[in-house]
Protein backbone atom coordinates (compact mmCIF):
# COMPACT_ATOMS: atom_id res chain seq x y z
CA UNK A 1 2.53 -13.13 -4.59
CA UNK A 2 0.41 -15.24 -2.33
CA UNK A 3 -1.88 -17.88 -2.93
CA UNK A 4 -4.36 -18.75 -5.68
CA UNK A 5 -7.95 -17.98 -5.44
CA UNK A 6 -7.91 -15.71 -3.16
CA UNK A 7 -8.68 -11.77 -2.52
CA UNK A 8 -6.92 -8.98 -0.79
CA UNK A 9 -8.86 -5.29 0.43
CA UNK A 10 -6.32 -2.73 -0.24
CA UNK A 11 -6.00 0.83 1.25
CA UNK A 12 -3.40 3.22 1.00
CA UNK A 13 -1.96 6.25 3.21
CA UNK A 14 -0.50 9.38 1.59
CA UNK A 15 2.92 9.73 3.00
CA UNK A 16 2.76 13.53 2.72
CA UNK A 17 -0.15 13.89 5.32
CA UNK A 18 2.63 12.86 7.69
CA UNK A 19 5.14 15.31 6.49
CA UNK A 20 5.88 18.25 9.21
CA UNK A 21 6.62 22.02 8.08
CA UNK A 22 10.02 21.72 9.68
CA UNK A 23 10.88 18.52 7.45
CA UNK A 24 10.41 15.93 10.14
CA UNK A 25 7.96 13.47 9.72
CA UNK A 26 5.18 12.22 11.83
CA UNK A 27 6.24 8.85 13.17
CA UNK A 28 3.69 8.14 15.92
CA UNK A 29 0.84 9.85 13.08
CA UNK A 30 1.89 7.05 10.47
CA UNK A 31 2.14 4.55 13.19
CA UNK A 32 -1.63 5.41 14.41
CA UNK A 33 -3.07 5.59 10.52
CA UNK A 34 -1.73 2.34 10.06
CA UNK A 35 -3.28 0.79 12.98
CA UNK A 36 -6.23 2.46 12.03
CA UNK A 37 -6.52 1.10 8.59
CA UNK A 38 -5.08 -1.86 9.01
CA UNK A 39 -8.59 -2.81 11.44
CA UNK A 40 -11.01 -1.25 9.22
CA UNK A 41 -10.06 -3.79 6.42
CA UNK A 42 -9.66 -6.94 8.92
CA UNK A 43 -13.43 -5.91 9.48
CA UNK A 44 -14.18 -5.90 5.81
CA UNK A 45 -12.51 -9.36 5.48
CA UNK A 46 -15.75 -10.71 7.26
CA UNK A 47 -18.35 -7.97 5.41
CA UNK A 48 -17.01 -8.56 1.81
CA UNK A 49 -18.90 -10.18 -1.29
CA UNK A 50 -16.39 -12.91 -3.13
CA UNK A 51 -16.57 -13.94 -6.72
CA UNK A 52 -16.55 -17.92 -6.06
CA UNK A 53 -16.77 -19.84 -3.33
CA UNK A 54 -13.21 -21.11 -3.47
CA UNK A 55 -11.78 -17.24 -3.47
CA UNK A 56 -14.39 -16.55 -0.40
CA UNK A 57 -13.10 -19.46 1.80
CA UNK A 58 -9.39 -19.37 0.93
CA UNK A 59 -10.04 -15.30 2.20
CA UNK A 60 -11.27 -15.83 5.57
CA UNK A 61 -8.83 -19.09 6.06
CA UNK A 62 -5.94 -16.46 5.51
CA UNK A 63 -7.41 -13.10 6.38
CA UNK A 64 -4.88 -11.55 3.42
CA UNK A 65 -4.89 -7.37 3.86
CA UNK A 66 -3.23 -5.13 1.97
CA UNK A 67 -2.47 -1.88 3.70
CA UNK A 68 0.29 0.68 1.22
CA UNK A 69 1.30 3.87 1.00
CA UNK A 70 0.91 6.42 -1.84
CA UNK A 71 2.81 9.62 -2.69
CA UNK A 72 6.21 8.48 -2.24
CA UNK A 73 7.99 10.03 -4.80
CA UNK A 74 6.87 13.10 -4.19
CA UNK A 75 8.17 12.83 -0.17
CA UNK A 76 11.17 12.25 -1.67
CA UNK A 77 11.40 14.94 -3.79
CA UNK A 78 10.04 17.53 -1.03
CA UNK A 79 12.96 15.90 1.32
CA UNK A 80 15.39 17.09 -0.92
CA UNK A 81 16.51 13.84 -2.00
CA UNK A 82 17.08 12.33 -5.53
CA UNK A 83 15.07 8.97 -6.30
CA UNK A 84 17.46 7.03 -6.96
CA UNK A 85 19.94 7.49 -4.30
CA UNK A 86 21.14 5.81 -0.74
CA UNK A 87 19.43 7.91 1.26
CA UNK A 88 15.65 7.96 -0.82
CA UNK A 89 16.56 3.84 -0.61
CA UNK A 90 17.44 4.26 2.81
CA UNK A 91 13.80 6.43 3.82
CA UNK A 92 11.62 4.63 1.78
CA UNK A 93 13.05 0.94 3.55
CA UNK A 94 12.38 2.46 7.08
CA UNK A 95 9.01 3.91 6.55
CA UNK A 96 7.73 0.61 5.01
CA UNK A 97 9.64 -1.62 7.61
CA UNK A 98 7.13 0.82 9.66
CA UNK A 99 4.29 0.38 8.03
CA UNK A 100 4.80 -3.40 7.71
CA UNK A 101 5.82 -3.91 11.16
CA UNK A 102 2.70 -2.05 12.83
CA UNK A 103 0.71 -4.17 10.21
CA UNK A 104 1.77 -6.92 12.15
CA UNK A 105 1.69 -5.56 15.48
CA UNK A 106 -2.03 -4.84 15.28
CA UNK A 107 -2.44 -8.18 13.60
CA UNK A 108 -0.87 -10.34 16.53
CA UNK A 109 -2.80 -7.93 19.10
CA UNK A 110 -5.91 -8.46 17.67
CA UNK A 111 -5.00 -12.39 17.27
CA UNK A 112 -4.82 -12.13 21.26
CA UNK A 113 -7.96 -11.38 21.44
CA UNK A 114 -9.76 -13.39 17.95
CA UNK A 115 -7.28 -16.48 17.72
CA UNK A 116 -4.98 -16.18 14.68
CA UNK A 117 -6.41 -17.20 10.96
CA UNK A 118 -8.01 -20.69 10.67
CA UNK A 119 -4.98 -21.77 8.45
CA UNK A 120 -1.90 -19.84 10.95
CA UNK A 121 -1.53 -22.98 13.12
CA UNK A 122 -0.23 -25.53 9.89
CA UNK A 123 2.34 -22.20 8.92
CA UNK A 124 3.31 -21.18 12.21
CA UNK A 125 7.06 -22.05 12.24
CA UNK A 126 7.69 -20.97 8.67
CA UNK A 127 5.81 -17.75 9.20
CA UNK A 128 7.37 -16.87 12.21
CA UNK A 129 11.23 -17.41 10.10
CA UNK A 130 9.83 -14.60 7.72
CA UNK A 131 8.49 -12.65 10.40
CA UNK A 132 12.45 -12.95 11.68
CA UNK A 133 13.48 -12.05 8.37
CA UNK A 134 12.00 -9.00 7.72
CA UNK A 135 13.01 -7.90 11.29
CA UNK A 136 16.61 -8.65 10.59
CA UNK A 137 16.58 -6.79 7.47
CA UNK A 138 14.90 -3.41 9.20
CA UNK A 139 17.81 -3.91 11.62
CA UNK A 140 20.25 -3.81 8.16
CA UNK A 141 19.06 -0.62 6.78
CA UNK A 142 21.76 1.45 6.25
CA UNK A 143 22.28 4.04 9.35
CA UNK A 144 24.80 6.48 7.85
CA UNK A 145 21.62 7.42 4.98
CA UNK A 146 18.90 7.11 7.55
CA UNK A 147 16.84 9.43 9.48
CA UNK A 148 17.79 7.88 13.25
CA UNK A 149 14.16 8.43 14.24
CA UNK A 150 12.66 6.62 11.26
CA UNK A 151 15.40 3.85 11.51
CA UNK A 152 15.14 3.65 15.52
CA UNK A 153 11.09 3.29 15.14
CA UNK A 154 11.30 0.73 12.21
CA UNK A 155 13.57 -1.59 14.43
CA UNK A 156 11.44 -1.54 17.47
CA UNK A 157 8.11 -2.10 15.41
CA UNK A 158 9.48 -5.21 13.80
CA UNK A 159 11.06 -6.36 17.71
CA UNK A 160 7.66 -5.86 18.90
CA UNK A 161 5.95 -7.24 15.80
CA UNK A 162 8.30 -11.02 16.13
CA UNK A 163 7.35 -10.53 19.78
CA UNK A 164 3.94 -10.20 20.02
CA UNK A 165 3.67 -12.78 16.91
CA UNK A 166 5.82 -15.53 18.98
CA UNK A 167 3.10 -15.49 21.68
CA UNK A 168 0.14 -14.93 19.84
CA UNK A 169 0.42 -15.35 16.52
CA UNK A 170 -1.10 -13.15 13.99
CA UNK A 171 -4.43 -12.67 12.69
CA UNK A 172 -3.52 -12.16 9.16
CA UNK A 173 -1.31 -14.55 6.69
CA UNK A 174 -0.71 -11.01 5.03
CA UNK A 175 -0.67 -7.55 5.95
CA UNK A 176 0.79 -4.83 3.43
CA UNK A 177 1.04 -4.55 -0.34
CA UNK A 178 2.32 -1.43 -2.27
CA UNK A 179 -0.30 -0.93 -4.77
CA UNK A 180 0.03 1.30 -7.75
CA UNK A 181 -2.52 3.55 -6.54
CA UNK A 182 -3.62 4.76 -10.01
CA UNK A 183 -7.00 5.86 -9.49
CA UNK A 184 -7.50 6.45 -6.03
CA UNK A 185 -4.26 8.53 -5.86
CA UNK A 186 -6.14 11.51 -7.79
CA UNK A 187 -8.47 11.27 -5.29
CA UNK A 188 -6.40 11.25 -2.47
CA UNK A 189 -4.59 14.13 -3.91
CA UNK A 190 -1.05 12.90 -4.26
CA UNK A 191 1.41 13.78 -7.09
CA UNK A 192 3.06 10.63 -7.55
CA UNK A 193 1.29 7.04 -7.49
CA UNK A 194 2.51 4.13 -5.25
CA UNK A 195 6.22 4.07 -5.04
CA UNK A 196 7.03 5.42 -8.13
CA UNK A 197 8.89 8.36 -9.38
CA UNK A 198 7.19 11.44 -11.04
CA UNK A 199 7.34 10.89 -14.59
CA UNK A 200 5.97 14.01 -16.12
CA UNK A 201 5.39 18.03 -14.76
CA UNK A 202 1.63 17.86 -16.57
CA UNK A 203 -0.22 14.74 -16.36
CA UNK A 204 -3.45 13.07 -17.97
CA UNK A 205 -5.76 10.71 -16.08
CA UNK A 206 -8.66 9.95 -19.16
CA UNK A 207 -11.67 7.25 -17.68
CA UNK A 208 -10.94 7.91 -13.85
């Protein structure tokens, strides 16, 4: 949800790219594709064609981006663990606290340097209590099902990303949306779409 009459530029990242031979996974490798993406569509934000002039103004008063992940189900499945299960919950919290929290890392650091969105200055005290929030609840996720890397890295990311946001505020009034992925999953070669479970061995994709 955000706010009316307005657009978002979505990209996604296929989990599995990041997904070592010995079953680790790629921390710093997720970290840098999501800095990576995330300032490719900030450009775009300035580049794109809007459908009405309220939609167009709302979109560069808010800078809303929406960086995801796709292939998640399938991770989980590779990791050995069952969907629905602490330590799938437990995975798929860290790696989009990290995700999320780099969003807003690179969105503060480039606020150093661009100012933060035209309308960040009327928001700044509620935004910064959600930016809080969502660092208080990567600091929850449960450490007995978690990974210690991916739990350790999805704490400081969301330390650094209230840090950085307290000084300079953040160049985007939203970073990160898990999209379904529908289309551009077959592209990208993934199994399973967004965050979603497998729901079939043989699948069908008719007007892609």
């Amino acid at each position: 949800m955000f706010l009316d009459d307005s657009a978002c530029n979505l990209s996604s990242i296929n989990l599995m790219k990041f997904l070592r031979d010995d079953g680790s996974f790629d921390i710093d490798g997720v970290r840098y594709a999501c800095r990576l993406f995330f300032v490719a569509q900030e450009i775009l934000v300035d580049f794109a064609s809007y459908p009405t002039k309220q939609i167009g103004q709302n979109s560069h008063d808010f800078r809303p981006l929406g960086l995801g992940y796709a292939n998640l189900g399938t991770l989980l499945m590779v990791m050995g663990l069952p969907y629905d299960s602490d330590e799938a919950r437990a995975v798929s919290s860290a790696l989009t606290a990290i995700m999320c929290g780099q969003a807003y890392v690179t969105s503060a650091t480039m606020a150093a340097d661009k100012a933060p969105f035209p309308g960040y200055a009327s928001n700044r005290d509620p935004m910064l209590k959600v930016m809080t929030m969502h660092r208080e609840a990567a600091h929850q996720i449960d450490p007995e099902a978690c990974p210690r890397d991916l739990l350790e890295a999805a704490c400081a990311d969301w330390d650094l990303a209230v840090e950085l946001g307290k000084k300079h505020g953040y160049r985007n009034a939203q970073t990160t949306v898990v999209a379904p992925t529908g289309t551009i999953g077959l592209l990208m070669d993934c199994d399973t779409t967004g965050i979603e479970p497998d729901f079939a061995l043989v699948k069908f994709k008719k007007l892609s």
